[in-house]
Structure formats: C-alpha cells, structure tokens
PDB file of C-alpha atoms (C1' of nucleotides) in Angstrom:
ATOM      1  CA  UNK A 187      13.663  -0.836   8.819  1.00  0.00           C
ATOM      2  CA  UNK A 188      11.705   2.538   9.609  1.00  0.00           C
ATOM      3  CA  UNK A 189       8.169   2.855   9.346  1.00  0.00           C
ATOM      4  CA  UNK A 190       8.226   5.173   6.447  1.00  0.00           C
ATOM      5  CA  UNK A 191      10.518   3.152   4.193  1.00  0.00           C
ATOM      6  CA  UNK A 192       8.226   0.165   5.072  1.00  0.00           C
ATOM      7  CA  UNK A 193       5.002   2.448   3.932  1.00  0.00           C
ATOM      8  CA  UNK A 194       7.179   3.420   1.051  1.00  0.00           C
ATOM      9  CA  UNK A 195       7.397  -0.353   0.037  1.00  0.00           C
ATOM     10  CA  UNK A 196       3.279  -0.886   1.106  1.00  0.00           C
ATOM     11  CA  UNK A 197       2.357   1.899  -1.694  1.00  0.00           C
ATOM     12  CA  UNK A 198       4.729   0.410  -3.992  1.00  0.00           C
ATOM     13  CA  UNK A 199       2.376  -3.440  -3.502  1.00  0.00           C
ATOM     14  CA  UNK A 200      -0.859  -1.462  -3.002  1.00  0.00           C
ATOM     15  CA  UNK A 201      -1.464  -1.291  -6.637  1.00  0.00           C
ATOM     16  CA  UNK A 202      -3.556  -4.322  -8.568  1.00  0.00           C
ATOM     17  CA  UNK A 203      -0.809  -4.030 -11.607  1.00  0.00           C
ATOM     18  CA  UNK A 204       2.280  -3.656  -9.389  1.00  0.00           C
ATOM     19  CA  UNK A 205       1.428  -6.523  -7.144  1.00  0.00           C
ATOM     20  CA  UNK A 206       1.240  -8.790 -10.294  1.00  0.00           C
ATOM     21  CA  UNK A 207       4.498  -7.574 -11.713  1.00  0.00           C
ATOM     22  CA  UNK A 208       6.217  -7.893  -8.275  1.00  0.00           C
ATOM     23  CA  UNK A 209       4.409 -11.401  -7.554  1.00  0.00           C
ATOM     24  CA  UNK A 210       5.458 -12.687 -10.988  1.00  0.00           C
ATOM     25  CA  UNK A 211       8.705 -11.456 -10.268  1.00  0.00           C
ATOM     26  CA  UNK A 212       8.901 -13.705  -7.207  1.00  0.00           C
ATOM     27  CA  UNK A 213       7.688 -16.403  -9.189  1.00  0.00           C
ATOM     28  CA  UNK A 214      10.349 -15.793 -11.567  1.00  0.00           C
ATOM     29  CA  UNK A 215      13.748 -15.995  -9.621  1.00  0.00           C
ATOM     30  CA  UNK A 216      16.649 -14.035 -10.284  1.00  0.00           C
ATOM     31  CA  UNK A 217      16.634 -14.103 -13.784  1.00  0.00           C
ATOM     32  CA  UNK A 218      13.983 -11.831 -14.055  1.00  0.00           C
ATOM     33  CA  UNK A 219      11.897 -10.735 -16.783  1.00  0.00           C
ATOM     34  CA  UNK A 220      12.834  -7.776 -19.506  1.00  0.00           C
ATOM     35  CA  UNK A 221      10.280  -4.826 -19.132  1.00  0.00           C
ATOM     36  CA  UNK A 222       8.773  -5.745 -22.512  1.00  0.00           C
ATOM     37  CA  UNK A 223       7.903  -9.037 -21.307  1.00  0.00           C
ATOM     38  CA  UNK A 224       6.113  -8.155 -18.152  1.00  0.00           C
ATOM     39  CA  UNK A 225       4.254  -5.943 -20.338  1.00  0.00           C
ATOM     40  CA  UNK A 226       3.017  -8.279 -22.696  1.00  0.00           C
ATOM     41  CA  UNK A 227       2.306 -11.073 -19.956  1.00  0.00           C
ATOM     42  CA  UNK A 228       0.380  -8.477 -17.995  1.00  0.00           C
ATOM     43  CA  UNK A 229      -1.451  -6.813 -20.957  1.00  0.00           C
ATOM     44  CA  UNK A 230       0.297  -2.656 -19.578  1.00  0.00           C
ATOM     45  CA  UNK A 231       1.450  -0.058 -21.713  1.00  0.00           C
ATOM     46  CA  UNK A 232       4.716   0.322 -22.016  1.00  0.00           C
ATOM     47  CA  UNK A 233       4.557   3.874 -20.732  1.00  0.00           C
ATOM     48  CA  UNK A 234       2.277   2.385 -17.604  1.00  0.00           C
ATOM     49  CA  UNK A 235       4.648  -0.322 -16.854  1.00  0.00           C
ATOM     50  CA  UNK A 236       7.317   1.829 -16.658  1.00  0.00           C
ATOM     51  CA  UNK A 237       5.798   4.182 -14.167  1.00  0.00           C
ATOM     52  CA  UNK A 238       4.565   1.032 -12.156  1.00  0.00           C
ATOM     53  CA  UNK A 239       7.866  -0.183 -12.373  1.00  0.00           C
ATOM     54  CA  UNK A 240       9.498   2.849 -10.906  1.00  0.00           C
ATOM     55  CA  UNK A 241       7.337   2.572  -8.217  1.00  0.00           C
ATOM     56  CA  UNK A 242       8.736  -0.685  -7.214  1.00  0.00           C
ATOM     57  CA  UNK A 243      12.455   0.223  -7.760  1.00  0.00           C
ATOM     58  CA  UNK A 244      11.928   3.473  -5.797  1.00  0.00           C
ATOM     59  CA  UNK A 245      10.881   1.270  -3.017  1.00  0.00           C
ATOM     60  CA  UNK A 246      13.774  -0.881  -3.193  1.00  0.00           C
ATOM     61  CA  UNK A 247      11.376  -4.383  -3.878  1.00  0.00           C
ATOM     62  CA  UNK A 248      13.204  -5.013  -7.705  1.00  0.00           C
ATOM     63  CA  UNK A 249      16.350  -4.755  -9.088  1.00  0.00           C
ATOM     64  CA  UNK A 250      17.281  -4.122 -12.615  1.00  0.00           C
ATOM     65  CA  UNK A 251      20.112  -5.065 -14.844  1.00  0.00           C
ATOM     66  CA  UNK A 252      20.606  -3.856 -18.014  1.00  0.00           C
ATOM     67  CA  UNK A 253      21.409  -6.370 -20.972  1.00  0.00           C
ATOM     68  CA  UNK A 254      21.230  -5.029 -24.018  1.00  0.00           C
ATOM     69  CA  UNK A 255      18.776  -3.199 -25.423  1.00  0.00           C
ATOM     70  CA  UNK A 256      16.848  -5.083 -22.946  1.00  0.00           C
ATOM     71  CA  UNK A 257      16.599  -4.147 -19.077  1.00  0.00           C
ATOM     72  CA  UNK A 258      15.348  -7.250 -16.854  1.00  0.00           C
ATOM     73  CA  UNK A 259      13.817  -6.558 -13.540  1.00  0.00           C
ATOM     74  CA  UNK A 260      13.787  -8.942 -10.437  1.00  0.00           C
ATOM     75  CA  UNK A 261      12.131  -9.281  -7.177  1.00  0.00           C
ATOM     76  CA  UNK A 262      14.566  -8.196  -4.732  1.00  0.00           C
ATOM     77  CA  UNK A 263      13.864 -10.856  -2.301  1.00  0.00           C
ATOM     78  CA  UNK A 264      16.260  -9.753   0.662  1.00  0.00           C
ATOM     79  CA  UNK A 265      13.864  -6.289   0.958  1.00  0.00           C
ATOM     80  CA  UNK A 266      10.830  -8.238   0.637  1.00  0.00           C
ATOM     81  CA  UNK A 267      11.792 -10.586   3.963  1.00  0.00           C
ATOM     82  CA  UNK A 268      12.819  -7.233   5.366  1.00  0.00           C
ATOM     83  CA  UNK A 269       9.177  -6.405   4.612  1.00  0.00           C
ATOM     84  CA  UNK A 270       7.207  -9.215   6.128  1.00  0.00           C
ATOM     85  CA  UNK A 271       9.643  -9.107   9.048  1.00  0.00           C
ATOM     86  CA  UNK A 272       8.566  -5.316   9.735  1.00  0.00           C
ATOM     87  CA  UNK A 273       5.074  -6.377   9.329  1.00  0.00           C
ATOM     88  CA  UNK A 274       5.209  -9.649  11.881  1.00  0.00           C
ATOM     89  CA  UNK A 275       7.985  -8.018  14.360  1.00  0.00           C
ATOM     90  CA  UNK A 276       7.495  -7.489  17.929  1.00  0.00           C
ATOM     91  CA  UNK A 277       4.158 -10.018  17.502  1.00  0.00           C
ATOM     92  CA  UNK A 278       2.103 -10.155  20.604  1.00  0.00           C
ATOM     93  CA  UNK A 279       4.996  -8.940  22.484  1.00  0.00           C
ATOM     94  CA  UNK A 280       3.087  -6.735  24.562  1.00  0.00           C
ATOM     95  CA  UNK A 281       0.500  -9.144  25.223  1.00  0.00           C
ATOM     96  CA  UNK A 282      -0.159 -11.856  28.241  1.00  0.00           C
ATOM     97  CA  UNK A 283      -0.628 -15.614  28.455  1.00  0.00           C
ATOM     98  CA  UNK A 284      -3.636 -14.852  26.031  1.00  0.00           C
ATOM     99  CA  UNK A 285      -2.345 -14.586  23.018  1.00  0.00           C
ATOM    100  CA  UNK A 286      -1.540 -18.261  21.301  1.00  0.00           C
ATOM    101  CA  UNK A 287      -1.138 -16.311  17.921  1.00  0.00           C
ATOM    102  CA  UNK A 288       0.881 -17.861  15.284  1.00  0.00           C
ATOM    103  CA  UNK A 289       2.648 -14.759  14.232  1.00  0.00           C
ATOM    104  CA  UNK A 290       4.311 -16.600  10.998  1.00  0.00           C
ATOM    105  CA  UNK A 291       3.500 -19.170   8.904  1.00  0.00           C
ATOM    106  CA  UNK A 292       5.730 -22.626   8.337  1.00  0.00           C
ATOM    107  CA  UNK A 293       8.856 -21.318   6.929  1.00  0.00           C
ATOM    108  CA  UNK A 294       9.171 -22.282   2.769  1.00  0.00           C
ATOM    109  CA  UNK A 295      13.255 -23.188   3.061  1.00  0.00           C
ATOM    110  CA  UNK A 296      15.496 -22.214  -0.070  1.00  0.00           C
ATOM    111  CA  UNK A 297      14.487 -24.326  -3.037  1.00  0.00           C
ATOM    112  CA  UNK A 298      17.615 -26.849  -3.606  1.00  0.00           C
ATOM    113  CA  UNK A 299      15.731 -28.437  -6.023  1.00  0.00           C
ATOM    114  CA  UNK A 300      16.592 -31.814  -6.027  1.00  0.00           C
ATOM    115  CA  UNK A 301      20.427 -31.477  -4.440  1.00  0.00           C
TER     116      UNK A 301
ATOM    117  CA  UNK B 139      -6.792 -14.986  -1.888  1.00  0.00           C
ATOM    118  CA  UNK B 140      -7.203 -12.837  -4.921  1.00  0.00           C
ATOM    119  CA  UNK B 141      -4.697 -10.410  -6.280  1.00  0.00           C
ATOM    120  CA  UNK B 142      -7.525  -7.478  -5.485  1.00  0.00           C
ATOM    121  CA  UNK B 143      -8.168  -8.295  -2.353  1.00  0.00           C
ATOM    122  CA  UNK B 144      -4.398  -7.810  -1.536  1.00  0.00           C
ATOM    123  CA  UNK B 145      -3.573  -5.272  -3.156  1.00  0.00           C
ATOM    124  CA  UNK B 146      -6.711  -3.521  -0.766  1.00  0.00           C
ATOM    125  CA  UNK B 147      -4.627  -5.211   2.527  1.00  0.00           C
ATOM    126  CA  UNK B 148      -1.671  -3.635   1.197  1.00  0.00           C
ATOM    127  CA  UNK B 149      -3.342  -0.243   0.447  1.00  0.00           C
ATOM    128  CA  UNK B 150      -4.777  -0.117   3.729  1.00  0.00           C
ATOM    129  CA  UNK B 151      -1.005  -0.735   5.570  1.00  0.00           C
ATOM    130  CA  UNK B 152       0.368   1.360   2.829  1.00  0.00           C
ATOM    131  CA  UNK B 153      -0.249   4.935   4.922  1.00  0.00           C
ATOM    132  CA  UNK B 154       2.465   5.966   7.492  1.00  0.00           C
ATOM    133  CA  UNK B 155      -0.516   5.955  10.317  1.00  0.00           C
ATOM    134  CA  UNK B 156      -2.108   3.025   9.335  1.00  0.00           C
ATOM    135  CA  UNK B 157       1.151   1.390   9.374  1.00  0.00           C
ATOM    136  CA  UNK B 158       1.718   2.369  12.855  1.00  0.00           C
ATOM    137  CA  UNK B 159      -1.348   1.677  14.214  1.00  0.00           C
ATOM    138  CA  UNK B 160      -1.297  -2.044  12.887  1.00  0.00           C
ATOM    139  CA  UNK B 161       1.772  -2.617  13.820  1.00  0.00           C
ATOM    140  CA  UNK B 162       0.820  -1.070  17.568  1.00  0.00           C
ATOM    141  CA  UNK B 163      -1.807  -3.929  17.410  1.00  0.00           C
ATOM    142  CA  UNK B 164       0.004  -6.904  15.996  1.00  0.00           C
ATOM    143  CA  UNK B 165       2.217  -5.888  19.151  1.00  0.00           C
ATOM    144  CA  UNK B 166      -0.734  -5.777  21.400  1.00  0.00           C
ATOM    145  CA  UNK B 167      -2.115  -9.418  21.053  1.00  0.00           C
ATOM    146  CA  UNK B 168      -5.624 -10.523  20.717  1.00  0.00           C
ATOM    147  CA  UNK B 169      -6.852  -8.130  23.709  1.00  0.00           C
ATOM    148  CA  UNK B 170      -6.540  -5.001  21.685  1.00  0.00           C
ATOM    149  CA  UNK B 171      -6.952  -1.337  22.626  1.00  0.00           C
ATOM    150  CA  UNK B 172      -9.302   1.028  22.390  1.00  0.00           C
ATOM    151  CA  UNK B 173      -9.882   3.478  19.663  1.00  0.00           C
ATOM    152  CA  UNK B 174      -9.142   6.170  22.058  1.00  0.00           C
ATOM    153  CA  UNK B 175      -5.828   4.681  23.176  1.00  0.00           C
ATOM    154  CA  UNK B 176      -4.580   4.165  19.794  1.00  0.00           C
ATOM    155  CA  UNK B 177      -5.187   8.359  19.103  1.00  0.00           C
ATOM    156  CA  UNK B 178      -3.917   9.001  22.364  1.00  0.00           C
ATOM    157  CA  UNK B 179      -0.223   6.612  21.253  1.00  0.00           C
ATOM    158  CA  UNK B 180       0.035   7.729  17.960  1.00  0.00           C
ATOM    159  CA  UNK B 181      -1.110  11.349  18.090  1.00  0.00           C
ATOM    160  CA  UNK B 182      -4.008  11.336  16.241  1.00  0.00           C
ATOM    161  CA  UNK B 183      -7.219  12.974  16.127  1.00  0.00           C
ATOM    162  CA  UNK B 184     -10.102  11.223  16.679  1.00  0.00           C
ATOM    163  CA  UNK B 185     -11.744  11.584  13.544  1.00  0.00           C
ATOM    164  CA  UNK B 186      -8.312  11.141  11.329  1.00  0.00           C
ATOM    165  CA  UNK B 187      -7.875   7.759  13.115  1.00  0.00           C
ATOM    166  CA  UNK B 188     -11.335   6.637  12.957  1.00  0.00           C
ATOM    167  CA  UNK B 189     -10.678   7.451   9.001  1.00  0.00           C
ATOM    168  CA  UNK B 190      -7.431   4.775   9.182  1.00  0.00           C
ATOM    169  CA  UNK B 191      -8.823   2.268  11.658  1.00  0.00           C
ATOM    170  CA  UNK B 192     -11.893   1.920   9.132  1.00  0.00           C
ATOM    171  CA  UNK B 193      -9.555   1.343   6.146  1.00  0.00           C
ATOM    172  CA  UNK B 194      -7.889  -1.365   8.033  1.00  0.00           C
ATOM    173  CA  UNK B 195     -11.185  -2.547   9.001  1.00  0.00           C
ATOM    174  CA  UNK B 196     -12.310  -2.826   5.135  1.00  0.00           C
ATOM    175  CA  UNK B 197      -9.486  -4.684   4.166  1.00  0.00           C
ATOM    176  CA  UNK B 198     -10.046  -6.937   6.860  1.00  0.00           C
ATOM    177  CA  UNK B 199      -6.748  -6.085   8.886  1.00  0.00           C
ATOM    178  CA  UNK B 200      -8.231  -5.564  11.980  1.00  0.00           C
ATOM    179  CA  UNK B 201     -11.247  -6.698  14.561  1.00  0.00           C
ATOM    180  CA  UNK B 202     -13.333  -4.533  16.575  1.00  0.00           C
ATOM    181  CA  UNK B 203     -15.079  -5.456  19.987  1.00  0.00           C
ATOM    182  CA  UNK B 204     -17.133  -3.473  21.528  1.00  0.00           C
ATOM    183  CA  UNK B 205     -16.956  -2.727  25.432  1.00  0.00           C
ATOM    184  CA  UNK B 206     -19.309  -0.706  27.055  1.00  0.00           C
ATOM    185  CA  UNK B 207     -18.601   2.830  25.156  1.00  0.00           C
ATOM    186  CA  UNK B 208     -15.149   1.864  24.350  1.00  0.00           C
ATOM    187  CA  UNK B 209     -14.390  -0.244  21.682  1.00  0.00           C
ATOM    188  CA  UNK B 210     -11.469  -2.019  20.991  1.00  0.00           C
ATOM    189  CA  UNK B 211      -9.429  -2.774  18.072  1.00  0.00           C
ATOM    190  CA  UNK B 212      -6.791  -5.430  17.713  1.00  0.00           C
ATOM    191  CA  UNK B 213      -4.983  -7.238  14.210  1.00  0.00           C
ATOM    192  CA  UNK B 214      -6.209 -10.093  13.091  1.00  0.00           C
ATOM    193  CA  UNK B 215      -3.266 -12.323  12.563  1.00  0.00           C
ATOM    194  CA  UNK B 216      -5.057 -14.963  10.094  1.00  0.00           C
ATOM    195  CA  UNK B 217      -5.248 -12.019   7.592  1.00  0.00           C
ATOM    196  CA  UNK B 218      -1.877 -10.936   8.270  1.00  0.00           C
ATOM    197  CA  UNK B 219      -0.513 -14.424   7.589  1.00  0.00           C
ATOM    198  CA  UNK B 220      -2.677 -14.265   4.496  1.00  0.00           C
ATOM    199  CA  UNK B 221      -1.165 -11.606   3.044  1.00  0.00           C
ATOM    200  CA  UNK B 222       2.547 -12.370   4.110  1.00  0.00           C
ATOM    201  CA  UNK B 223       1.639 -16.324   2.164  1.00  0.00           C
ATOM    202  CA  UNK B 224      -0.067 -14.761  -0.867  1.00  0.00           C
ATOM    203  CA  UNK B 225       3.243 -11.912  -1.499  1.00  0.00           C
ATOM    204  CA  UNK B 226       5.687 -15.019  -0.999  1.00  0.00           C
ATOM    205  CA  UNK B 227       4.061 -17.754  -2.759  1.00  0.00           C
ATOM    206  CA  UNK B 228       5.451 -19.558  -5.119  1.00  0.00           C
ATOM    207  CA  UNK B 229       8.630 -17.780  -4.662  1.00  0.00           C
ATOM    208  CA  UNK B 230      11.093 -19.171  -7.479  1.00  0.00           C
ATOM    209  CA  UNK B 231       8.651 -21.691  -8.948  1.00  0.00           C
ATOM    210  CA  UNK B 232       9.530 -20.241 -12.487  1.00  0.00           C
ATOM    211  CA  UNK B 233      12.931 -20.401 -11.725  1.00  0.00           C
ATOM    212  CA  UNK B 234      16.021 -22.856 -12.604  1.00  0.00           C
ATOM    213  CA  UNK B 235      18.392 -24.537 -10.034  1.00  0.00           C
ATOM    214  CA  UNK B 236      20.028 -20.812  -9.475  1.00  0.00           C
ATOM    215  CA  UNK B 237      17.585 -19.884  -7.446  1.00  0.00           C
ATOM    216  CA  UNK B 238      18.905 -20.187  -3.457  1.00  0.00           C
ATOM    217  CA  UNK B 239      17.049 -17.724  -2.103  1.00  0.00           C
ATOM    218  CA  UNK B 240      14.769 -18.433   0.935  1.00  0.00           C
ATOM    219  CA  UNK B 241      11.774 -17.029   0.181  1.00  0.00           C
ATOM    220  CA  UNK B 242      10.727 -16.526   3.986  1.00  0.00           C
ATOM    221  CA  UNK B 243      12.367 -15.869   7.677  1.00  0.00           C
ATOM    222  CA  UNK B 244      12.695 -18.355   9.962  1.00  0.00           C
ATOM    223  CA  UNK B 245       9.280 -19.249  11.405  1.00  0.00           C
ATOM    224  CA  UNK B 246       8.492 -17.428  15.247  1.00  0.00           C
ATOM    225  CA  UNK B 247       6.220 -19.596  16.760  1.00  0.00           C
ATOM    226  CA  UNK B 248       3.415 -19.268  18.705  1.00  0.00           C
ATOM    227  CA  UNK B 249       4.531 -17.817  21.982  1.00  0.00           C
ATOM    228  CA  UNK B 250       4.129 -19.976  24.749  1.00  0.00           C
ATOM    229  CA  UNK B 251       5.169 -17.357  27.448  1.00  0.00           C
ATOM    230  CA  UNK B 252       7.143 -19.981  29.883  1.00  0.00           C
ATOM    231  CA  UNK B 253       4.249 -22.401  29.149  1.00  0.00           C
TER     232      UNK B 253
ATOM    233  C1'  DT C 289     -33.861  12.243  32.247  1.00  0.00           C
ATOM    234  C1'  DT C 290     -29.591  14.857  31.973  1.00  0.00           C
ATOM    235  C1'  DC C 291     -24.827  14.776  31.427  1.00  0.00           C
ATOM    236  C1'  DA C 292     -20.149  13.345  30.084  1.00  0.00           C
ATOM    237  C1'  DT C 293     -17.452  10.653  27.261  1.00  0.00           C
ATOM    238  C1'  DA C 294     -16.224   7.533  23.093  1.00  0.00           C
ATOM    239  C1'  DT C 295     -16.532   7.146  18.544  1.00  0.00           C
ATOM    240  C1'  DT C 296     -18.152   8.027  14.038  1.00  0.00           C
ATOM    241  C1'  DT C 297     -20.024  10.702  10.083  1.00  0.00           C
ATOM    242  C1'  DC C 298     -20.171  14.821   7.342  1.00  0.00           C
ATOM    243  C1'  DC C 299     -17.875  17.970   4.723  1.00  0.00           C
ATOM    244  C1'  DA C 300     -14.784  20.834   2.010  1.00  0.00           C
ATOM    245  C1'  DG C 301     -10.313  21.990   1.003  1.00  0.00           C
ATOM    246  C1'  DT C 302      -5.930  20.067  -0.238  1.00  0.00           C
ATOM    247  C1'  DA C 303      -2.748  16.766  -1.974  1.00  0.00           C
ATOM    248  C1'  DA C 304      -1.268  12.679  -4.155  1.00  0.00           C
ATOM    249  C1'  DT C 305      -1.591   9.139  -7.614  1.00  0.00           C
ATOM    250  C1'  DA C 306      -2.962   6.810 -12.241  1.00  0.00           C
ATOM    251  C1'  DT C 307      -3.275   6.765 -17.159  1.00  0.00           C
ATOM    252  C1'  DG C 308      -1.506   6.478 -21.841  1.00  0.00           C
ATOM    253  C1'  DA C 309      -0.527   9.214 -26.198  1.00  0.00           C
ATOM    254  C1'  DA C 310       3.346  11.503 -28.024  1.00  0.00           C
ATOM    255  C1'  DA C 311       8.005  12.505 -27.937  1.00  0.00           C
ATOM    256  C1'  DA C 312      12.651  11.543 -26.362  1.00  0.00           C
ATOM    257  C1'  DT C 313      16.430   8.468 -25.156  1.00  0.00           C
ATOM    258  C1'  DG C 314      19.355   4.552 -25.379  1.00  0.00           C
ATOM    259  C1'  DT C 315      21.189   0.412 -27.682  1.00  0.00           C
ATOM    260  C1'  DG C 316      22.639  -2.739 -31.070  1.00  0.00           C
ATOM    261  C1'  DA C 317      22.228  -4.290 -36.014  1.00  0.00           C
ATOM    262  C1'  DA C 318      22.902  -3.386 -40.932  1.00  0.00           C
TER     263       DA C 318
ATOM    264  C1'  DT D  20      25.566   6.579 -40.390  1.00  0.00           C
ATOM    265  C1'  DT D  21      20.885   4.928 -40.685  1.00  0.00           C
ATOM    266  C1'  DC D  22      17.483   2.080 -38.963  1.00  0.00           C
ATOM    267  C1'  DA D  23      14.619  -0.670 -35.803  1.00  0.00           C
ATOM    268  C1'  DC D  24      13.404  -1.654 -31.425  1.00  0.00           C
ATOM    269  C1'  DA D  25      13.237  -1.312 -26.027  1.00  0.00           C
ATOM    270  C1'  DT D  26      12.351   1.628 -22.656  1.00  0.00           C
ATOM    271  C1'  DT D  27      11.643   5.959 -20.393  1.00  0.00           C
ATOM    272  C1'  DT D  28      10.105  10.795 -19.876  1.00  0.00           C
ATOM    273  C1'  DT D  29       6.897  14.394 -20.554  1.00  0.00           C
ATOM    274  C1'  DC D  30       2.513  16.095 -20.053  1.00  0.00           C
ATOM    275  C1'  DA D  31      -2.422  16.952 -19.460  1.00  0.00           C
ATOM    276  C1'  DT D  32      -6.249  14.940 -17.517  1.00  0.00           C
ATOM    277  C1'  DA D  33      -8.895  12.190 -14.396  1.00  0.00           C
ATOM    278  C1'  DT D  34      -9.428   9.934 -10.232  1.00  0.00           C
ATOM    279  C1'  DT D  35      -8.752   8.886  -5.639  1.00  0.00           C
ATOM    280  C1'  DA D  36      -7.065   9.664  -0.922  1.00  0.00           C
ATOM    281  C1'  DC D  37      -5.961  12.585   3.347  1.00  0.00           C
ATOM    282  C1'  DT D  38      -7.090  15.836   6.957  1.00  0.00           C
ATOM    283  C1'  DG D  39      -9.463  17.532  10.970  1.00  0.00           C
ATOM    284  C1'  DG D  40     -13.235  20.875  12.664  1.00  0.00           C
ATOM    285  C1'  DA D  41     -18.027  20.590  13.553  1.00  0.00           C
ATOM    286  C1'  DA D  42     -21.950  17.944  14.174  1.00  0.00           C
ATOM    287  C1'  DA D  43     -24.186  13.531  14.996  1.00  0.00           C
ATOM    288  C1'  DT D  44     -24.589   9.091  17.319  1.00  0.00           C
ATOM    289  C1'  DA D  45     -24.023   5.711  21.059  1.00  0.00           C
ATOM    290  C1'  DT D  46     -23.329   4.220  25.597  1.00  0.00           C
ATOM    291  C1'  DG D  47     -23.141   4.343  30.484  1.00  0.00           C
ATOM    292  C1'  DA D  48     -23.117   7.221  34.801  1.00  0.00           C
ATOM    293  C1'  DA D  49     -25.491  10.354  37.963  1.00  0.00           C
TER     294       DA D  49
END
DNA sequence: TTCATATTTCCAGTAATATGAAAATGTGAA
DNA sequence: TTCACATTTTCATATTACTGGAAATATGAA
C-alpha cells in the first residue's frame, strides 16, 4: 500500500459522519445497508450522504451493489486490514532492546458463530 | 473512545506528511527523534513540520520529550492501538452467520529482540 | 553576556473540503 | 406510458486546512 492511497483512505475516516457510516458498516457485515437507510439511522441528507459516501468508495473502504432501486453499501473489510496494517507496519523496527511495544492488539478471529 | 475523538486521530494521519512522519515514528520505537531529524528525513521545513507534528500532537498521536534544545518526538502506541480497536470493533456484530470475515491481522507481538 | 542552534508562532495567500436545496437520473410498479 | 421513489449531480456558499518566509522564543555553549 503507498502512502498516498493510505492518506487517501485517512481523509475518507477523518470525517465525524463518514466514520459512523463506515463503522456501522463494519458492524453490519456484508449485507450492508441501502443508502436510504444509513441516512435515516444517521439523521444526513440524502444529498450529504451521498457525497460522504463517495468519499469512502473513492477510497476503496465500501463497496456497493446495486439491487433495485436500492444501492447497498458495505465495509470493504479486506482494504480496511490493508489499512491498519499500513498504520502498525514496520513497528519499532528501527528501534533497540527498548522498545517492549505491543504494536497490535489480540487478534478478533472470524466470527463462526457458533460452528 | 468517542466517535469525535477519532475522527480528530484520523484527521491528523489523514495528510500525506503527517502520515509519513507517524509512520517514521511508529518505526522508530519509544526513543523517538528529534523535530529536526524528522524535517531533515522527510524534507520538510521547519515551520511546515512543526505545523504537522502539532496536529499529531492534538490528537494525541504522538509524545514529545524534551532534551536539552532538542526535543524529541516519538508515537504513542496506546493511542494507535486505540484507534486501530475503535475502527474494527464490533466488526460483524449486526451480521448473520455469512459473515467470515476476520475483522483483524494476525496479532505481531511485542518484540522481544532475541530476548 | 553574547552567540549559535532548535523549535515554534505569526501571518497572509492559496487551496481544499463541507453543506444542502434544487434539479437530474435511474429503477421498478401500475 | 405515467408515476413514485431512491439516489446522485449540480451549484453557490461557507468553512477549514496547508504552506513557508520572517520573526519570536528557548536552550545550551563560549
């Protein structure tokens, strides 16, 4: 991942609005939510999601599939490891004995909810 | 941690300089470097970086130590965790049994450089 | 003190982003 | 077709962020 396409991604998150549409997209799963329906759970605009939600497709973070009359967006989960990877990589690697940082926290294994 | 204050992290990493420079620190360990070293890596004048470093300073990115006239700058990794926890949490809790993706990397421990 | 260096603050010009009403587009139902 | 609805685009305005020269501040060395 290249530094620019990872500030690309940043600005897309760096947003109160967009953050809650991309964390309630990562709540959500792959199903997704329609745009209307992010809208009314997040009290936005139509015409303001839709901008926000450009953001966050420009950047590569959601993916949208079209059903309808409806279009539901999801978190694209693969760029946002891709993400936290860019942000953790390389930890304390140029550092000595010193550094006892815990560069990650416990992994959270796939959900195989109950087999 | 609250929505806002992330969405501040994430505007403060969301600058191709600022990106670089945190990432030169989260690289760099607990020791740090000084602000002079960081312009001198990255290319940046002294006043543009002090600009950055204090953004990542408000959002609570980085650390600064003072030594001498030098002072030194290095990530702090609890906030970093934060912010990787709080953009993957509850990844798929909305979801059904589709939902297979893993939500984080594998965990890098601490490094315990040959003990 | 006086000087040199490290860093920050001030400032003004420039650029980028956010907002939402109104209009346009796309889609399926009647 | 015609209609109703979902979503996006356009657009004008408002707000915020970026940049780096010049000046100010802080610290230690001579």
């Amino acid at each position: 991942m290249k530094n620019s396409d990872a500030a690309i991604a940043l600005s897309a998150l760096a947003h109160d609005k967009r953050l809650e549409i991309f964390r309630l997209l990562v709540k959500r799963g792959p199903e997704g939510y329609a745009a209307g329906v992010i809208a009314g759970k997040l009290g936005i605009p139509a015409p303001t999601l839709s901008f926000h939600i450009k953001e966050l497709d420009r950047a590569g973070l959601v993916g949208a599939r079209q059903d309808g009359r409806f279009i539901h967006y999801s978190a694209n989960f693969v760029a946002m490891r891709k993400l936290v990877d860019f942000l953790t990589d390389h930890c304390c690697s140029l550092a000595d004995e010193s550094c006892t940082t815990d560069c990650l926290p416990a992994a959270q294994p796939a959900r195989r909810k109950r087999a």
